[in-house]
Amino acid sequence: MKLCLIIATFFYLQVSFSQVKDSIPSKVWTLEKCIAHAIENNITIKEATLNKSITETDYKAVKSSRLPNLTASGSTSFSNGNSIDPITSNFVSDQIYSTNIGLNSSIILFQGNQINNQIIQSELLVKQSTFIEKEVKNNITLSVLENYLQILHAKEGIIIAENNLQSTEKEVEQAKARLDAGTITLGNYTEAQSQAATNKYILINAKNTYQQYLISLKQLLELNPTHDIEIKDLDNNTNFPLIALNKIAIYKKALNVLPEINASNLEIEASKKGMDIAKGGYLPTLSLTSSLGSGYTSVNETMTFSNQLDFNFNQKIGLSLSIPIFNRNQTKAAVQKATINIEKAEISKTNTQKEIYKKVATAYQNAIATQEQLVAAKTSMKAAEQSYKLAKKKYELDNLSTADLVISQNTYTNTQQNYLQAKYLNILYQQLLEFYQGNRITL
C-alpha cells in the first residue's frame, strides 16, 4: 500500500512539473511566435474585436425591430367628488377607488421599407467591422515585424561595437608600451585612449538602443515589463530571392488581398443603404395594434374584485396609419446628409487606394534600392576589412600612426553599419511586398 502511494505521488509530481514547465513561456521568441502572441493579446486588436461585437449586437437589435412589442400596464387611483368612473365611464359624485390592468402590443407592418434597409445596412457594417479588425491585425503584424528586425539590427550592432572596443583596448595597451619605450609621442597615446572611449560610448548607446526596441516589442506583445525575452537570430544561410513582379502587379494583388479595400466598398454600400433609409421617411407608416384590459371600480359594490376583472375584460385590435405631410424638412435634410455620406465614402475609398499604392510603390522602390546597396555595401565592407587588417599590421610594426589606424577602423566600422542597415532594410521591404501579396511573413 505504501509503495503504491509513493508511486502515485511520484507520478503526480512529474505531471505537475511538466505542466508548470509547459506553462512557462520560452524566453527565445521567433517572429512567428511574436506575431501570433500579439494578435491574441494586443489591446488595440482587442479594442477592434470589441467594436466588431458592438456592430453584431446592433445588427441583432435591428433584426428584432421586425417583431411585435409587448407591454404590461397597471394603475390604481382614488378620487372624491364629481368625476367620471374610469371603468364604467359613468358620471358619479362619490369617492371612487379604481384599478386598471392591461397588455398592449403593436407591430410595424410598413415603414417606407426602412426596417429592411436598416437590417441590410447593419449586416454590411458587421462585415465591414470584420475587415477593419483584419486591418488592425495587419498593422500590428507589420509593427511587430519592423520592431523585430530593429532588435536584430541593434543586436548585431552591439557585436560590432564590442569587437571595436576590444580592438581599441588592445591598441591602447600597445600604445602604452610604446610610449613607455619612447617610440611614440604622448599625443599618439591619447589618440588611442580617445578612440577607446569613443567606442565604449558607442557600445553603451548600442545596448541602450537594443533595450529600447525590446521595450517597444514587449508593449506590442502586451508582456509584463519584468518578463525577459530573447529574439531568435536569423539563419546565416537565409537568402531572399530577387523581386519577380513589378510594382503594378503587386499593387493589383494588394487591392484584392488587403482588407482596407473591402472595408471601403462596404462603407459605400452601407452609405447607399443609408440613403434608402432616409428616403423611407417620405412614405407612410402602417402599424397593427392590439390590447387586452380589465379593471375594478368601487362604485359597483355588487361585484367582487375578481368578478369585476372577469366582467370588465376587453380586447381591442386596430390599424394605425401615419402619412407624413410636413416634418419641418427633417427627411429632406436626412436625404441630403445621406448623399454627402456616399460621396465621402467614395472619396475615402480613393484615398485608401492611393495609400495602398504609395505603400507598395515605396516598399518596391526601397527593396530594389536596398538590393543594390546590399551588394555595394558588402563589397565595400570586405575592402575596408582588408584595409583595416593591413593598417593594424603596419601599426604593430610601428609604420603607421595612431590617427591613421583610427581612421581605418572608423572606415571599416562605417561600412559594417552600412551593410547591416542595407541588410535589414532589404529584409523588411521584401517581407512587406510579400505581405501585400497575401503571403505569410516568415524569416
XYZ file of C-alpha atoms in Angstrom, residues 35 71 165 371:
4
model
C 3.108 37.790 -34.328
C -46.001 45.888 -22.631
C 36.099 48.209 -28.258
C 19.263 45.042 -53.086
